[in-house]
Amino acid sequence: MPDLTAVKTALKAQRIELPSWAFGNTGTRFKVFAQPGVPRTVQEKIDDAAQVHKYTGVAPTVAVHIPWDKVADYAELAAYARGQGVAIGTVNANVFQDDDYKLGSVCHPDPRVRRKALAHLLECVDIMDATGSQDLKLWFADGTNYPGQDSIAARQGRLAEALDAAYRRLSASQRLILEYKLFEPAFYTTDVPDWGTAYLHCVRLGEQAKVCVDTGHHAPGTNIEFIVALLLKAGRLGGFDFNSRFYADDDLMVGAADPFQLFRILHEVHTAGGFDRAAGIAFMLDQCHNIEPKIPAQLRSVMNVQEATAKVLLIDTDALAAAQQAGDVLGANAALMDAYNTDVRPLLAEVRVELGLDPDPMAAYQRSGYAEKIVADRIGGTPASWGS
Ligand code: RM4
Ligand code: MN
């Protein structure tokens, strides 16, 4: 059986990154439902993220999305975050919300648009230099809607050129994290549709290029843990964008739609030693809270990742290995299911108390009065939303 002290130590050491955009107003293409008390500025997004860290103790970094989180002085923003007890994490480039990008960004047929998109990627590395961020995360909405619309092969060439230039701009401690997504907004072809495409580009680029697995970016029924195991084995898993999906890129709370899938994914991470900080796996949330309150939803999400992690850490790996070696199919399956079926909430409550936190982050946050305070304080201004 795993040593409980070691399990607790691993849970205390876990780090989960929050997305700044989870705190702004979001919705679907049908409607964005505004919520009261939503941040008007990047600083207020950081304030809200800091609340999630305050009550969980494991979420000390906030990913930013540029230009949604554009400011004049990024070193100052990093200092502001430090003042709130958190740090700026991954810098996400955004080359999908400009009229110029109708036919794509770095894969666009017009070299002028490609230059503009690349300039933005390079600007994001400048921002990383100022904030001390390690990761540049690239997701491209590029693709085509109709057969014949553009050359699939030519677009791959243009993509490679832009990635090469962005990669060359990185310093030795920075990484380029390439994210794939099956479809949407393009419907016929997507220029980085799957892990294989992302992996091929990363291998060509070099060791500092890794793949991001966004759990919402696969076809229904895809075995994501298999992809994770392969990428880990190849040393090319940069990290996760965690969320839940029922149908497409739903961006719901991680572990909500299929907590067992999250457990299976994290089991592969554990098997490969990926919970070790040195493995460099980034555990990030990429979610939108359209109808639920945002800070509690982020708390719930962090707790869902912690619960799945705790269950994985409780797997009796010796019994599992012995059963696998002996061809004991049911025994091996039982070793996993025993851990999965354990109620780890009391264990996590203990971990929090040992960290000097409230055992129940959700209740502690609700009691704090912060939710009421931001509704009362944040009057006027423009609430943060997609595109601002
Ligand atoms: C994309 C992708 C990116 C995220 C944007 C908002 O679908 O998941 O990671 O930054 O959405
Ligand atoms: Mn994502």
Short mmCIF file of C-alpha atoms and ligand atoms in Angstrom, two decimals:
data_model
loop_
_atom_site.label_atom_id
_atom_site.label_comp_id
_atom_site.label_asym_id
_atom_site.label_seq_id
_atom_site.Cartn_x
_atom_site.Cartn_y
_atom_site.Cartn_z
CA MET A 1 0.00 0.00 0.00
CA PRO A 2 1.23 3.55 -0.67
CA ASP A 3 2.67 5.42 2.26
CA LEU A 4 0.11 7.98 3.48
CA THR A 5 2.71 10.56 4.43
CA ALA A 6 4.17 10.39 0.92
CA VAL A 7 0.68 10.72 -0.57
CA LYS A 8 0.04 13.83 1.52
CA THR A 9 3.41 15.31 0.60
CA ALA A 10 2.63 14.82 -3.09
CA LEU A 11 -0.79 16.44 -2.68
CA LYS A 12 0.74 19.42 -0.91
CA ALA A 13 3.31 19.80 -3.68
CA GLN A 14 0.77 19.75 -6.50
CA ARG A 15 0.33 22.97 -8.50
CA ILE A 16 -2.73 23.81 -10.60
CA GLU A 17 -2.76 26.90 -12.81
CA LEU A 18 -5.88 29.02 -13.19
CA PRO A 19 -6.95 30.78 -16.41
CA SER A 20 -7.59 34.52 -16.11
CA TRP A 21 -10.48 34.17 -18.57
CA ALA A 22 -12.41 31.88 -16.21
CA PHE A 23 -13.24 34.97 -14.12
CA GLY A 24 -14.68 37.09 -16.92
CA ASN A 25 -18.08 36.86 -18.57
CA THR A 26 -18.33 34.07 -21.13
CA GLY A 27 -21.02 32.21 -22.96
CA THR A 28 -21.74 30.46 -26.18
CA ARG A 29 -22.20 31.98 -29.60
CA PHE A 30 -25.87 32.26 -28.66
CA LYS A 31 -25.57 34.40 -25.54
CA VAL A 32 -23.15 35.66 -22.92
CA PHE A 33 -24.93 35.87 -19.56
CA ALA A 34 -23.38 38.69 -17.53
CA GLN A 35 -22.76 38.06 -13.84
CA PRO A 36 -22.53 40.77 -11.18
CA GLY A 37 -19.13 41.41 -9.60
CA VAL A 38 -17.13 40.24 -12.60
CA PRO A 39 -13.61 41.74 -12.92
CA ARG A 40 -13.20 44.84 -15.06
CA THR A 41 -9.41 44.65 -15.23
CA VAL A 42 -6.63 42.08 -15.34
CA GLN A 43 -5.76 43.10 -11.81
CA GLU A 44 -9.27 42.20 -10.64
CA LYS A 45 -9.01 38.84 -12.42
CA ILE A 46 -5.78 38.26 -10.49
CA ASP A 47 -7.56 39.26 -7.25
CA ASP A 48 -10.20 36.59 -7.92
CA ALA A 49 -7.64 33.96 -8.84
CA ALA A 50 -5.77 34.76 -5.63
CA GLN A 51 -8.94 33.83 -3.71
CA VAL A 52 -8.85 30.36 -5.23
CA HIS A 53 -5.23 29.98 -4.14
CA LYS A 54 -6.00 31.37 -0.70
CA TYR A 55 -8.52 28.62 0.02
CA THR A 56 -6.87 25.69 -1.79
CA GLY A 57 -3.16 26.44 -1.35
CA VAL A 58 -2.30 24.73 -4.64
CA ALA A 59 -3.17 27.31 -7.31
CA PRO A 60 -0.42 29.95 -7.12
CA THR A 61 -0.24 30.92 -10.81
CA VAL A 62 -2.60 32.59 -13.25
CA ALA A 63 -2.37 32.11 -16.99
CA VAL A 64 -2.92 35.21 -19.07
CA HIS A 65 -4.40 35.55 -22.54
CA ILE A 66 -3.11 38.33 -24.79
CA PRO A 67 -4.67 40.72 -25.80
CA TRP A 68 -7.49 40.00 -23.33
CA ASP A 69 -5.06 40.74 -20.50
CA LYS A 70 -3.05 43.42 -22.26
CA VAL A 71 -1.42 46.03 -20.00
CA ALA A 72 1.18 48.70 -20.61
CA ASP A 73 3.69 47.31 -18.12
CA TYR A 74 3.96 43.55 -17.63
CA ALA A 75 6.70 43.71 -15.01
CA GLU A 76 4.33 45.85 -12.98
CA LEU A 77 1.55 43.30 -13.54
CA ALA A 78 3.84 40.52 -12.31
CA ALA A 79 4.63 42.60 -9.22
CA TYR A 80 0.91 43.17 -8.67
CA ALA A 81 0.29 39.43 -8.83
CA ARG A 82 3.11 38.79 -6.35
CA GLY A 83 1.46 41.27 -4.03
CA GLN A 84 -1.68 39.15 -4.15
CA GLY A 85 0.30 35.99 -3.36
CA VAL A 86 0.26 34.57 -6.87
CA ALA A 87 2.38 34.77 -10.04
CA ILE A 88 1.74 35.13 -13.74
CA GLY A 89 1.95 31.73 -15.43
CA THR A 90 1.53 30.66 -19.02
CA VAL A 91 1.16 33.33 -21.68
CA ASN A 92 -1.53 32.36 -24.17
CA ALA A 93 -1.34 33.97 -27.59
CA ASN A 94 -4.57 35.01 -29.26
CA VAL A 95 -4.52 35.14 -33.04
CA PHE A 96 -8.17 34.35 -33.58
CA GLN A 97 -10.14 37.49 -32.79
CA ASP A 98 -9.21 39.96 -35.46
CA ASP A 99 -10.93 40.54 -38.80
CA ASP A 100 -7.60 39.90 -40.50
CA TYR A 101 -7.74 36.29 -39.27
CA LYS A 102 -10.87 35.26 -41.16
CA LEU A 103 -8.86 32.83 -43.30
CA GLY A 104 -6.38 31.97 -40.58
CA SER A 105 -3.42 33.55 -38.79
CA VAL A 106 0.00 31.94 -39.23
CA CYS A 107 -1.41 29.73 -42.02
CA HIS A 108 -3.20 32.58 -43.83
CA PRO A 109 -2.54 32.72 -47.58
CA ASP A 110 -1.57 36.43 -47.34
CA PRO A 111 2.00 36.97 -46.06
CA ARG A 112 0.95 40.30 -44.51
CA VAL A 113 -1.48 38.55 -42.17
CA ARG A 114 1.07 35.86 -41.39
CA ARG A 115 3.61 38.54 -40.43
CA LYS A 116 1.06 40.21 -38.19
CA ALA A 117 0.26 36.91 -36.44
CA LEU A 118 3.93 36.08 -35.97
CA ALA A 119 4.59 39.55 -34.55
CA HIS A 120 1.95 38.79 -31.92
CA LEU A 121 3.60 35.49 -31.01
CA LEU A 122 6.93 37.29 -30.59
CA GLU A 123 5.23 40.00 -28.50
CA CYS A 124 3.99 37.20 -26.22
CA VAL A 125 7.59 36.08 -25.67
CA ASP A 126 8.52 39.67 -24.77
CA ILE A 127 5.71 39.54 -22.22
CA MET A 128 7.08 36.26 -20.83
CA ASP A 129 10.47 37.93 -20.41
CA ALA A 130 8.83 40.71 -18.40
CA THR A 131 6.62 38.47 -16.25
CA GLY A 132 9.08 35.62 -15.79
CA SER A 133 6.64 33.19 -17.39
CA GLN A 134 8.03 29.92 -18.64
CA ASP A 135 5.45 28.79 -21.18
CA LEU A 136 4.17 30.24 -24.43
CA LYS A 137 0.96 28.41 -25.28
CA LEU A 138 -0.13 28.43 -28.87
CA TRP A 139 -3.55 27.48 -30.07
CA PHE A 140 -4.49 28.32 -33.63
CA ALA A 141 -8.04 28.63 -34.89
CA ASP A 142 -6.59 28.16 -38.37
CA GLY A 143 -8.24 25.85 -40.84
CA THR A 144 -10.65 25.77 -43.74
CA ASN A 145 -14.37 25.23 -44.12
CA TYR A 146 -14.55 23.90 -47.67
CA PRO A 147 -12.61 21.38 -49.72
CA GLY A 148 -10.34 23.26 -52.09
CA GLN A 149 -10.49 26.48 -50.06
CA ASP A 150 -6.72 26.39 -49.52
CA SER A 151 -3.84 23.96 -49.84
CA ILE A 152 -3.53 21.72 -46.78
CA ALA A 153 0.17 21.17 -47.51
CA ALA A 154 0.97 24.84 -48.11
CA ARG A 155 -0.71 25.75 -44.85
CA GLN A 156 1.45 23.23 -43.00
CA GLY A 157 4.53 24.88 -44.50
CA ARG A 158 3.39 28.33 -43.37
CA LEU A 159 2.66 26.97 -39.89
CA ALA A 160 6.13 25.45 -39.64
CA GLU A 161 7.73 28.76 -40.65
CA ALA A 162 5.90 30.70 -37.91
CA LEU A 163 6.59 28.07 -35.27
CA ASP A 164 10.28 28.06 -36.19
CA ALA A 165 10.48 31.83 -35.78
CA ALA A 166 8.65 31.80 -32.44
CA TYR A 167 10.78 28.92 -31.18
CA ARG A 168 14.01 30.67 -32.13
CA ARG A 169 12.93 33.66 -30.05
CA LEU A 170 12.68 31.61 -26.81
CA SER A 171 15.38 31.75 -24.16
CA ALA A 172 16.83 28.52 -22.77
CA SER A 173 14.40 28.34 -19.85
CA GLN A 174 11.25 29.00 -21.90
CA ARG A 175 9.02 26.50 -23.68
CA LEU A 176 6.67 26.56 -26.64
CA ILE A 177 3.55 24.55 -25.87
CA LEU A 178 1.56 23.63 -28.96
CA GLU A 179 -2.11 22.86 -28.46
CA TYR A 180 -4.28 20.89 -30.87
CA LYS A 181 -8.02 20.86 -31.37
CA LEU A 182 -10.04 18.58 -33.58
CA PHE A 183 -12.37 21.17 -35.10
CA GLU A 184 -14.02 24.55 -34.52
CA PRO A 185 -14.00 27.29 -35.60
CA ALA A 186 -12.87 25.63 -38.84
CA PHE A 187 -14.99 22.66 -39.81
CA TYR A 188 -13.40 20.97 -42.83
CA THR A 189 -9.69 21.04 -41.99
CA THR A 190 -7.91 22.32 -38.92
CA ASP A 191 -4.20 23.04 -39.23
CA VAL A 192 -3.30 21.51 -35.84
CA PRO A 193 -6.15 19.04 -35.36
CA ASP A 194 -4.54 16.31 -33.28
CA TRP A 195 -1.63 15.28 -31.06
CA GLY A 196 0.20 13.68 -33.97
CA THR A 197 0.38 16.94 -35.91
CA ALA A 198 1.41 18.86 -32.80
CA TYR A 199 4.02 16.21 -31.98
CA LEU A 200 5.53 16.29 -35.48
CA HIS A 201 5.98 20.05 -35.30
CA CYS A 202 7.43 19.84 -31.78
CA VAL A 203 9.96 17.18 -32.77
CA ARG A 204 11.10 19.33 -35.68
CA LEU A 205 11.38 22.40 -33.43
CA GLY A 206 13.45 20.89 -30.63
CA GLU A 207 13.42 19.88 -26.99
CA GLN A 208 11.77 23.07 -25.73
CA ALA A 209 8.64 22.39 -27.78
CA LYS A 210 5.95 20.32 -26.09
CA VAL A 211 2.35 19.33 -26.70
CA CYS A 212 -0.63 20.58 -24.68
CA VAL A 213 -3.48 18.16 -24.20
CA ASP A 214 -6.72 20.10 -23.80
CA THR A 215 -9.10 17.43 -22.59
CA GLY A 216 -12.01 18.98 -24.50
CA HIS A 217 -10.31 18.87 -27.89
CA HIS A 218 -10.96 15.30 -29.02
CA ALA A 219 -13.59 13.34 -30.84
CA PRO A 220 -16.14 11.55 -28.63
CA GLY A 221 -14.77 8.24 -27.44
CA THR A 222 -11.10 9.15 -27.89
CA ASN A 223 -8.88 7.40 -25.36
CA ILE A 224 -7.11 10.48 -24.01
CA GLU A 225 -5.03 8.59 -21.46
CA PHE A 226 -3.43 6.64 -24.30
CA ILE A 227 -2.34 9.90 -25.95
CA VAL A 228 -1.04 11.14 -22.60
CA ALA A 229 0.95 7.94 -22.04
CA LEU A 230 2.54 8.19 -25.51
CA LEU A 231 3.47 11.84 -25.14
CA LEU A 232 4.92 11.23 -21.69
CA LYS A 233 7.00 8.36 -23.01
CA ALA A 234 8.30 10.58 -25.80
CA GLY A 235 9.08 13.38 -23.32
CA ARG A 236 6.75 15.70 -25.21
CA LEU A 237 3.86 16.29 -22.84
CA GLY A 238 4.04 19.95 -21.86
CA GLY A 239 0.86 19.90 -19.86
CA PHE A 240 -2.89 20.00 -19.79
CA ASP A 241 -5.72 22.37 -20.40
CA PHE A 242 -8.23 20.70 -18.12
CA ASN A 243 -11.96 20.93 -18.63
CA SER A 244 -14.93 18.62 -19.21
CA ARG A 245 -16.87 17.89 -22.32
CA PHE A 246 -20.05 16.09 -23.12
CA TYR A 247 -20.15 16.83 -26.85
CA ALA A 248 -17.56 19.24 -28.21
CA ASP A 249 -15.27 21.86 -26.65
CA ASP A 250 -17.74 22.43 -23.81
CA ASP A 251 -15.20 23.99 -21.38
CA LEU A 252 -17.14 22.74 -18.36
CA MET A 253 -15.53 22.10 -14.98
CA VAL A 254 -12.84 19.43 -15.06
CA GLY A 255 -13.94 16.16 -13.54
CA ALA A 256 -17.61 17.10 -13.83
CA ALA A 257 -18.66 15.16 -16.94
CA ASP A 258 -16.37 12.17 -16.46
CA PRO A 259 -14.36 12.05 -13.23
CA PHE A 260 -13.23 8.52 -14.08
CA GLN A 261 -11.57 9.76 -17.27
CA LEU A 262 -9.65 12.36 -15.27
CA PHE A 263 -8.53 9.59 -12.91
CA ARG A 264 -7.38 7.43 -15.83
CA ILE A 265 -5.44 10.33 -17.35
CA LEU A 266 -3.75 11.19 -14.06
CA HIS A 267 -2.92 7.53 -13.52
CA GLU A 268 -0.78 7.67 -16.67
CA VAL A 269 0.84 10.87 -15.39
CA HIS A 270 1.63 9.14 -12.10
CA THR A 271 2.97 6.01 -13.81
CA ALA A 272 5.42 8.16 -15.77
CA GLY A 273 6.52 10.16 -12.72
CA GLY A 274 4.73 13.23 -14.05
CA PHE A 275 3.68 14.56 -10.64
CA ASP A 276 7.32 15.25 -9.93
CA ARG A 277 7.79 19.01 -10.46
CA ALA A 278 10.98 18.27 -12.42
CA ALA A 279 8.92 16.45 -15.06
CA GLY A 280 7.66 19.86 -16.17
CA ILE A 281 4.03 18.91 -16.67
CA ALA A 282 1.78 21.98 -16.38
CA PHE A 283 -1.64 21.28 -14.89
CA MET A 284 -3.80 24.10 -16.09
CA LEU A 285 -7.52 24.73 -16.14
CA ASP A 286 -9.00 26.06 -19.38
CA GLN A 287 -12.64 26.60 -18.58
CA CYS A 288 -15.53 28.99 -18.92
CA HIS A 289 -18.22 29.37 -16.31
CA ASN A 290 -21.20 30.56 -18.27
CA ILE A 291 -24.06 29.83 -15.87
CA GLU A 292 -22.33 29.04 -12.56
CA PRO A 293 -20.54 31.51 -10.24
CA LYS A 294 -16.95 31.76 -11.35
CA ILE A 295 -14.76 31.73 -8.23
CA PRO A 296 -16.64 28.79 -6.65
CA ALA A 297 -16.46 26.98 -10.00
CA GLN A 298 -12.68 27.38 -10.03
CA LEU A 299 -12.52 26.16 -6.42
CA ARG A 300 -14.61 23.13 -7.37
CA SER A 301 -12.37 22.45 -10.37
CA VAL A 302 -9.16 22.60 -8.35
CA MET A 303 -10.73 20.27 -5.80
CA ASN A 304 -11.80 17.88 -8.56
CA VAL A 305 -8.21 17.67 -9.81
CA GLN A 306 -7.00 17.15 -6.25
CA GLU A 307 -9.54 14.38 -5.64
CA ALA A 308 -8.59 12.53 -8.83
CA THR A 309 -4.90 12.96 -7.95
CA ALA A 310 -5.41 11.64 -4.43
CA LYS A 311 -7.18 8.56 -5.77
CA VAL A 312 -4.36 7.93 -8.24
CA LEU A 313 -1.76 8.31 -5.50
CA LEU A 314 -3.66 5.72 -3.45
CA ILE A 315 -3.34 3.05 -6.13
CA ASP A 316 -1.46 0.07 -4.75
CA THR A 317 1.11 0.12 -7.53
CA ASP A 318 2.89 -3.01 -6.27
CA ALA A 319 -0.35 -5.01 -6.31
CA LEU A 320 -1.17 -3.53 -9.71
CA ALA A 321 2.21 -4.46 -11.19
CA ALA A 322 2.05 -7.97 -9.72
CA ALA A 323 -1.44 -8.55 -11.11
CA GLN A 324 -0.43 -7.20 -14.52
CA GLN A 325 2.65 -9.43 -14.59
CA ALA A 326 0.64 -12.48 -13.57
CA GLY A 327 -1.97 -11.81 -16.24
CA ASP A 328 -4.53 -11.34 -13.47
CA VAL A 329 -6.95 -9.20 -15.46
CA LEU A 330 -9.54 -8.78 -12.74
CA GLY A 331 -6.95 -8.26 -10.00
CA ALA A 332 -5.27 -5.49 -11.98
CA ASN A 333 -8.57 -3.82 -12.72
CA ALA A 334 -9.55 -4.12 -9.05
CA ALA A 335 -6.32 -2.41 -7.98
CA LEU A 336 -7.36 0.61 -9.99
CA MET A 337 -11.02 0.54 -9.02
CA ASP A 338 -10.30 0.15 -5.29
CA ALA A 339 -8.37 3.39 -5.39
CA TYR A 340 -10.93 5.11 -7.60
CA ASN A 341 -13.76 4.14 -5.26
CA THR A 342 -12.03 5.52 -2.18
CA ASP A 343 -13.59 8.61 -0.64
CA VAL A 344 -10.52 10.88 -0.53
CA ARG A 345 -12.32 13.94 0.80
CA PRO A 346 -11.32 13.31 4.44
CA LEU A 347 -7.69 12.85 3.35
CA LEU A 348 -7.74 16.14 1.45
CA ALA A 349 -9.36 17.87 4.40
CA GLU A 350 -6.43 16.68 6.54
CA VAL A 351 -3.94 17.88 3.95
CA ARG A 352 -5.53 21.33 3.99
CA VAL A 353 -5.49 21.54 7.77
CA GLU A 354 -1.81 20.54 7.73
CA LEU A 355 -1.24 23.38 5.26
CA GLY A 356 -2.92 25.76 7.69
CA LEU A 357 -6.05 26.04 5.53
CA ASP A 358 -9.73 25.50 6.17
CA PRO A 359 -10.62 21.85 5.50
CA ASP A 360 -13.53 22.98 3.30
CA PRO A 361 -12.39 25.62 0.75
CA MET A 362 -15.86 26.16 -0.66
CA ALA A 363 -17.48 26.85 2.71
CA ALA A 364 -14.57 29.04 3.80
CA TYR A 365 -14.86 31.13 0.63
CA GLN A 366 -18.66 31.44 0.99
CA ARG A 367 -18.24 32.60 4.60
CA SER A 368 -15.55 35.15 3.72
CA GLY A 369 -17.96 37.68 2.23
CA TYR A 370 -15.72 38.18 -0.83
CA ALA A 371 -18.53 37.30 -3.25
CA GLU A 372 -20.80 39.97 -1.78
CA LYS A 373 -17.94 42.46 -1.61
CA ILE A 374 -17.07 42.25 -5.33
CA VAL A 375 -20.72 42.63 -6.29
CA ALA A 376 -20.95 45.78 -4.17
CA ASP A 377 -17.54 47.18 -5.21
CA ARG A 378 -17.39 46.47 -8.90
CA ILE A 379 -19.86 49.03 -10.14
CA GLY A 380 -19.16 50.81 -13.41
CA GLY A 381 -16.48 50.02 -15.91
CA THR A 382 -16.67 47.27 -18.48
CA PRO A 383 -16.82 43.70 -17.17
CA ALA A 384 -14.12 41.48 -18.66
CA SER A 385 -15.37 39.21 -21.36
CA TRP A 386 -14.17 37.37 -24.44
CA GLY A 387 -12.65 39.98 -26.70
CA SER A 388 -11.86 42.48 -23.97
C1 RM4 B 1 -9.38 27.44 -27.36
C2 RM4 B 1 -8.21 26.73 -26.70
C3 RM4 B 1 -7.29 27.65 -26.01
C4 RM4 B 1 -8.02 28.69 -25.22
C5 RM4 B 1 -9.10 29.36 -26.02
C6 RM4 B 1 -9.87 30.35 -25.20
O1 RM4 B 1 -10.36 26.54 -27.72
O2 RM4 B 1 -8.69 25.76 -25.82
O3 RM4 B 1 -6.47 26.93 -25.13
O4 RM4 B 1 -7.07 29.65 -24.87
O5 RM4 B 1 -9.97 28.40 -26.52
MN MN B 2 -7.24 25.03 -24.33
#
